[in-house]
Short mmCIF file of C-alpha atoms in Angstrom, two decimals:
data_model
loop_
_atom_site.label_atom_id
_atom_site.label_comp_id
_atom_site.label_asym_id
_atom_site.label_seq_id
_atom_site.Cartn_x
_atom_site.Cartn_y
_atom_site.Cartn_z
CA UNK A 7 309.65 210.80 -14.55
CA UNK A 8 312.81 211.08 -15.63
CA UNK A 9 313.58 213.12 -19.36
CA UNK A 10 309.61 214.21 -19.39
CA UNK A 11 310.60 216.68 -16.47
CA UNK A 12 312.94 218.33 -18.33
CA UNK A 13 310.82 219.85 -20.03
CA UNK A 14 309.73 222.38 -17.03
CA UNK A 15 313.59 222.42 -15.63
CA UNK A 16 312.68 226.54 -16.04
CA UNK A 17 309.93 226.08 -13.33
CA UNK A 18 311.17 223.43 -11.06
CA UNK A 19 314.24 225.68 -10.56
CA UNK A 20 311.83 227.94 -8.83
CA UNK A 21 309.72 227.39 -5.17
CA UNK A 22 306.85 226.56 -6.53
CA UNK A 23 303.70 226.73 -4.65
CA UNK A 24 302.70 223.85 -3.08
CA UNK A 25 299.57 222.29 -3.57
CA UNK A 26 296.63 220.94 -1.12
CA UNK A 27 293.97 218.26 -0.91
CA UNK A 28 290.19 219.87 -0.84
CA UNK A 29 290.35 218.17 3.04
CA UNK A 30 293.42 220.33 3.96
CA UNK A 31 296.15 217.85 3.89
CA UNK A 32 298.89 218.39 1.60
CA UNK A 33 299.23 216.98 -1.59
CA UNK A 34 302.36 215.61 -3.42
CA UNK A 35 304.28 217.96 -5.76
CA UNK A 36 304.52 214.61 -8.23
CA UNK A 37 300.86 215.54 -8.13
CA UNK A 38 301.39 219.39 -9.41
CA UNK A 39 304.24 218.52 -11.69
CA UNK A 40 302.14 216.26 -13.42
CA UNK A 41 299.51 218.77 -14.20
CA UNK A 42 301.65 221.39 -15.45
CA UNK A 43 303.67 218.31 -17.60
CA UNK A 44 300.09 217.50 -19.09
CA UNK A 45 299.96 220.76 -20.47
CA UNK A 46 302.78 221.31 -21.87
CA UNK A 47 302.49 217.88 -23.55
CA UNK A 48 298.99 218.95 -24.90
CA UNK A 49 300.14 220.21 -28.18
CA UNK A 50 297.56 222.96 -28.28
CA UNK A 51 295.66 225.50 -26.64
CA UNK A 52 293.04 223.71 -24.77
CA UNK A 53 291.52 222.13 -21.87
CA UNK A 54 294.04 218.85 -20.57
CA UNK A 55 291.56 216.03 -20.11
CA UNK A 56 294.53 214.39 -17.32
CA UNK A 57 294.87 217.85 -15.42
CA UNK A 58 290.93 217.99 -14.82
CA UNK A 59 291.11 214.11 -13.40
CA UNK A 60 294.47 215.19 -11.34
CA UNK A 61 292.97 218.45 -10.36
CA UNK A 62 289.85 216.97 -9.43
CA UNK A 63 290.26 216.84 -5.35
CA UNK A 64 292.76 219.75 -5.11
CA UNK A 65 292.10 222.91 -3.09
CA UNK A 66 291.03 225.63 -6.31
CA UNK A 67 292.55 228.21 -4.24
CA UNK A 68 296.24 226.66 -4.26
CA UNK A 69 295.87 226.02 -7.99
CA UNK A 70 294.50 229.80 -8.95
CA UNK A 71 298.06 230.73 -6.97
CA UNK A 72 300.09 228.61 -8.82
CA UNK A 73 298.91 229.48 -12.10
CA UNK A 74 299.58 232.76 -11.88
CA UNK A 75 302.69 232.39 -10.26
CA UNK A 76 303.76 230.09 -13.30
CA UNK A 77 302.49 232.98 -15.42
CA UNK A 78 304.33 235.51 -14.19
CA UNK A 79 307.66 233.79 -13.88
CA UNK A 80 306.75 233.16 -17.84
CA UNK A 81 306.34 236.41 -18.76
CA UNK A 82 309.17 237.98 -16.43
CA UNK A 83 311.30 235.62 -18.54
CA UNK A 84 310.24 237.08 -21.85
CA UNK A 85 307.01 234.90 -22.41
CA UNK A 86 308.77 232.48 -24.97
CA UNK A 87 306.15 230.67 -27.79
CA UNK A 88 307.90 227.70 -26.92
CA UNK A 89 306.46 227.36 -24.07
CA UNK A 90 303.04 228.90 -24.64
CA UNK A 91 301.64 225.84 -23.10
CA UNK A 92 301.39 228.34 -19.85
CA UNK A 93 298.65 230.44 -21.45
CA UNK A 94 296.15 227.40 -21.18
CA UNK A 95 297.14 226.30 -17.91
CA UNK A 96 297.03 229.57 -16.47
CA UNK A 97 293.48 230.69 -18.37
CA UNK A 98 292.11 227.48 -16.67
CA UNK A 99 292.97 227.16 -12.58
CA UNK A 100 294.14 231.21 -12.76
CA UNK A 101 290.29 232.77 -12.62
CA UNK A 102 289.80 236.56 -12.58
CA UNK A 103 293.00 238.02 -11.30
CA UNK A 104 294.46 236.00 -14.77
CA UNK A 105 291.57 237.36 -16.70
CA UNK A 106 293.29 240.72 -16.26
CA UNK A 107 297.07 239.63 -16.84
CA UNK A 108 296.02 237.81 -19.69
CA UNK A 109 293.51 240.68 -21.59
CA UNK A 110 296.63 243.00 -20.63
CA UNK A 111 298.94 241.38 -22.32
CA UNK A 112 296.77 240.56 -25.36
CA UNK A 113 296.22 244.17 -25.88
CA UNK A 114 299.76 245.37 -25.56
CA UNK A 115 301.85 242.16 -27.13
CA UNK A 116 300.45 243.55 -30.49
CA UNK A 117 302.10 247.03 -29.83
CA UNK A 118 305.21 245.15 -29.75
CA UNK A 119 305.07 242.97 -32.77
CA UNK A 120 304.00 239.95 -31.05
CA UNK A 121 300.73 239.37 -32.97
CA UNK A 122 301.16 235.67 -33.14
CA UNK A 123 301.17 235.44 -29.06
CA UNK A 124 298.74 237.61 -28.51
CA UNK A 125 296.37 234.89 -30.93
CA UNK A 126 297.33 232.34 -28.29
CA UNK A 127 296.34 234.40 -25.51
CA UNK A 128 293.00 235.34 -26.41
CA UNK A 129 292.24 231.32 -27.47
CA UNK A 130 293.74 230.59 -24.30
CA UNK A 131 291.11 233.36 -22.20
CA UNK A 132 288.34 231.38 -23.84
CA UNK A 133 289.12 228.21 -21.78
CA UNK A 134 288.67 230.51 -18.37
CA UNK A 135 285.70 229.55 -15.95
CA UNK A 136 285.70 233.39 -15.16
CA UNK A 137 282.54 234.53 -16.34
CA UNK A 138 284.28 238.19 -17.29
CA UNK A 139 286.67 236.33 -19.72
CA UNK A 140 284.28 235.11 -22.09
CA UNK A 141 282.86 238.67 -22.25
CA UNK A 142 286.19 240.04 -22.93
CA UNK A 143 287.07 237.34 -25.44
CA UNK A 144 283.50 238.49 -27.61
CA UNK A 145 284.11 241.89 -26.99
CA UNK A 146 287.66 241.77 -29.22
CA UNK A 147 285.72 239.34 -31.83
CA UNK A 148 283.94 242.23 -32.69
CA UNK A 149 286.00 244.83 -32.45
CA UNK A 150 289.71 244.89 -31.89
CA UNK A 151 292.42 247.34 -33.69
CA UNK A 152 294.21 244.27 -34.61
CA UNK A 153 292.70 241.95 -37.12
CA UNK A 154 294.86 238.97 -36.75
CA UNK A 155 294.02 239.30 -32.59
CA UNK A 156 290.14 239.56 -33.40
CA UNK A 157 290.00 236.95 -36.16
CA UNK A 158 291.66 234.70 -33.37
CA UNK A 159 288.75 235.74 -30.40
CA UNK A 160 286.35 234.66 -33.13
CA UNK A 161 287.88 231.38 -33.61
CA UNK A 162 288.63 231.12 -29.84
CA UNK A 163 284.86 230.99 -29.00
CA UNK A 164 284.13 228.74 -31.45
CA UNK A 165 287.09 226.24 -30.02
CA UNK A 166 285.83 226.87 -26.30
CA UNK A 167 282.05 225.67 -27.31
CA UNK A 168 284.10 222.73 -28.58
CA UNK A 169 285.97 221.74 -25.52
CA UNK A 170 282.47 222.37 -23.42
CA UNK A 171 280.72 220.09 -26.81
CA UNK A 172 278.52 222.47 -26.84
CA UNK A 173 277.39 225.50 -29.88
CA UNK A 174 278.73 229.10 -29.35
CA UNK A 175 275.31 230.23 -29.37
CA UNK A 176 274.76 227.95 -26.74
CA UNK A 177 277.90 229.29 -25.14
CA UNK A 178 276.78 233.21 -25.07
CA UNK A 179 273.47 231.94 -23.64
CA UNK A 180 275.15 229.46 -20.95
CA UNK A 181 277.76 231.58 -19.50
CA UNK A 182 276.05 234.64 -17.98
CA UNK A 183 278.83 237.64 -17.17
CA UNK A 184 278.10 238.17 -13.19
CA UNK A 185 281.33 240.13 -13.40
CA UNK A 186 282.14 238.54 -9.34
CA UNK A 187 278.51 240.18 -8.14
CA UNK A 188 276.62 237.89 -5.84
CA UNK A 189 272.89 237.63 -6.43
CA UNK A 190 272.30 240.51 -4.42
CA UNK A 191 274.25 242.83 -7.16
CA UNK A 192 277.40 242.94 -4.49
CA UNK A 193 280.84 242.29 -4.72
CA UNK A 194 283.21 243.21 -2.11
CA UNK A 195 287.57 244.57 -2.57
CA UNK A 196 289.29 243.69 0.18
CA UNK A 197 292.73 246.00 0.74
CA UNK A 198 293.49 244.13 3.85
CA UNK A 199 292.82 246.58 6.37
CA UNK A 200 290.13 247.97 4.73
CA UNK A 201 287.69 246.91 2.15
CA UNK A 202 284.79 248.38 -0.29
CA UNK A 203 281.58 246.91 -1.14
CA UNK A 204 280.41 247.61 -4.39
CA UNK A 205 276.67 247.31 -5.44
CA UNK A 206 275.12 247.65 -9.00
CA UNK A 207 272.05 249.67 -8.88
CA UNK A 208 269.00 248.81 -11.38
CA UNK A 209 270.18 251.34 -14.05
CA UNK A 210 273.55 250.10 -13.97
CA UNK A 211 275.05 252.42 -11.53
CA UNK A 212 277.95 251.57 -9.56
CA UNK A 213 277.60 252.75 -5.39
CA UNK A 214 280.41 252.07 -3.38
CA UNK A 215 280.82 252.12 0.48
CA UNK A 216 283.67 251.51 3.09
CA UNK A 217 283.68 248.98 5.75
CA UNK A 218 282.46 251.66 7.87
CA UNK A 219 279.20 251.95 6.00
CA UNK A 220 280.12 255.58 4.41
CA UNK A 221 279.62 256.21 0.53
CA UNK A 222 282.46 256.82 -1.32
CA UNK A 223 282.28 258.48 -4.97
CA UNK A 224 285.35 256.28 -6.29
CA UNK A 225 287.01 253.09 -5.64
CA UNK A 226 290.35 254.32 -3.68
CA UNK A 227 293.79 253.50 -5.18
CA UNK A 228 295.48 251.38 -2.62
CA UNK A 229 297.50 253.18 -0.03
CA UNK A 230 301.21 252.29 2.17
CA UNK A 231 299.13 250.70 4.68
CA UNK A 232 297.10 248.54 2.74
CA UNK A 233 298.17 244.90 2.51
CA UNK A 234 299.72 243.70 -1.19
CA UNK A 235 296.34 242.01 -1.77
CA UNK A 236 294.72 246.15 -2.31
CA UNK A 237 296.33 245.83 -5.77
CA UNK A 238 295.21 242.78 -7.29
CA UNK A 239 291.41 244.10 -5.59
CA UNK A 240 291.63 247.55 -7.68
CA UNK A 241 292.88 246.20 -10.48
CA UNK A 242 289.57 244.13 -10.30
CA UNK A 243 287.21 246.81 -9.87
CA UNK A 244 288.51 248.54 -12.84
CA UNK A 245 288.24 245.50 -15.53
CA UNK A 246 285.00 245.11 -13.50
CA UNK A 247 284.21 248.38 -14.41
CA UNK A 248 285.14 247.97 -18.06
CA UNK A 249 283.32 244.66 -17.91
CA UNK A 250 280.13 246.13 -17.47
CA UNK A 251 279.74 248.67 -20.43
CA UNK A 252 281.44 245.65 -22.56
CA UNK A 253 278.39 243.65 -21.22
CA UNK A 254 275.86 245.92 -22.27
CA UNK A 255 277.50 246.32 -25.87
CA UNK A 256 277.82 242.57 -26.14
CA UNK A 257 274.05 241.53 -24.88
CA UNK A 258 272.46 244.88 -27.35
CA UNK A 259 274.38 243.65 -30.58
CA UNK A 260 273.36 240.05 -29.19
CA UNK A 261 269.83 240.93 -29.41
CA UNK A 262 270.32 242.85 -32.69
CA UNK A 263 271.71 239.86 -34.39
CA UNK A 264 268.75 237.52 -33.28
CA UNK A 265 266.21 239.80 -34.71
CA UNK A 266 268.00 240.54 -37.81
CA UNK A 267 268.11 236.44 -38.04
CA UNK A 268 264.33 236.17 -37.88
CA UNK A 269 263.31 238.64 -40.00
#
């Protein structure tokens, strides 16, 4: 109440989206506002105990929307350090489609001299349920063209093990990198209109066919008639894409480091 809400006059300015109850009904914004105020009273990049209790019975679907819409309106308004408290929030309720704003941005913010952001960002990926962001996050731990940005991914999965109480050994092993495939090795884009369904072969090949069951050599880049939706989808299926041979690279110098440890 009263001077605490100040503090996100930037956002309340805006329509924000609205929020529902798991049952459907809707919820009250005092409800959202209090979330987002618990993170940006957190004081660091992390998991807010208070948002997970006030999140708790809230459709996941209307939160993923309104992180990334707080995101966005963020960065569109020059993704200020004061209020980097975004970067958690959004990591946290935004799932994939923030997985690829936020791996984006923490590969060009260092182009731009904004090393120190870019650190937040990748602690902030950690904290995401989406199994790809983890992958991502180890990936630039071991090799990034930026050493402050790697040292940070490093640290990042160490800080993630410690919000979970868990080891970051136990982390790698816990949190397997499904990349959005089902356990039948499908995952399906939907353009609106039209959609894809991709299926990993054994040998790590990608086959893709249209909702008309015909093969297609590559994923399609969305088209006038496709619905706004076909964007977000192919921007998927490329960090998808990417996600895979990162996999591979990740779970080979995995295995290389446990038998070099029990020799």
């Amino acid at each position: 109440k009263g001077s605490k809400l100040k503090k996100l006059s930037w956002l309340l300015n805006e329509s924000l989206v609205s929020l529902r109850n798991a049952d459907g009904t809707p919820a009250d914004d005092s409800i959202r506002n209090a979330i987002l105020l618990s993170y940006s009273e957190l004081g660091r990049i992390g998991r807010s105990s208070t948002a997970v209790e006030l999140s708790a019975e809230l459709d996941p679907a209307d939160l993923a929307k309104l992180a990334i819409q707080v995101y966005d309106l963020w960065f569109a308004a020059g993704a200020q350090a004061k209020h980097k408290w975004v970067l958690p929030f959004a990591a946290v309720y935004g799932g994939a489609p923030m997985t690829q704003r936020l791996s984006k941005a923490i590969h060009d913010w260092p182009e731009h001299q904004r090393g120190a952001i870019a650190c937040d960002a990748v602690m902030a990926l950690a904290l995401s349920s989406d199994p790809a962001a983890i992958v991502i996050v180890d990936a630039i731990s071991r090799k990034f063209k930026f050493r402050q940005v790697k040292t940070a991914a490093a640290a990042a999965l160490q800080n993630a093990a410690r919000e979970l109480g868990i080891s970051a050994e136990e982390l790698a092993d816990r949190i397997v990198p499904t990349l959005g495939f089902d356990k039948t090795g499908r995952q399906v884009f939907d353009y609106g209109k039209r959609s894809f369904t991709v299926r990993l072969t054994d040998t790590l090949e990608l086959e893709i066919v249209n909702d008309q069951g015909k093969a297609v050599k590559t994923m399609p880049a969305p088209g006038k008639t496709d619905d706004p939706q076909a964007l977000d989808a192919y921007e998927a299926f490329k960090t998808m894409k990417k996600g895979i041979k990162t996999t591979v690279t990740a779970q080979r110098a995995k295995e290389d480091w446990r038998c070099v440890r029990a020799q």
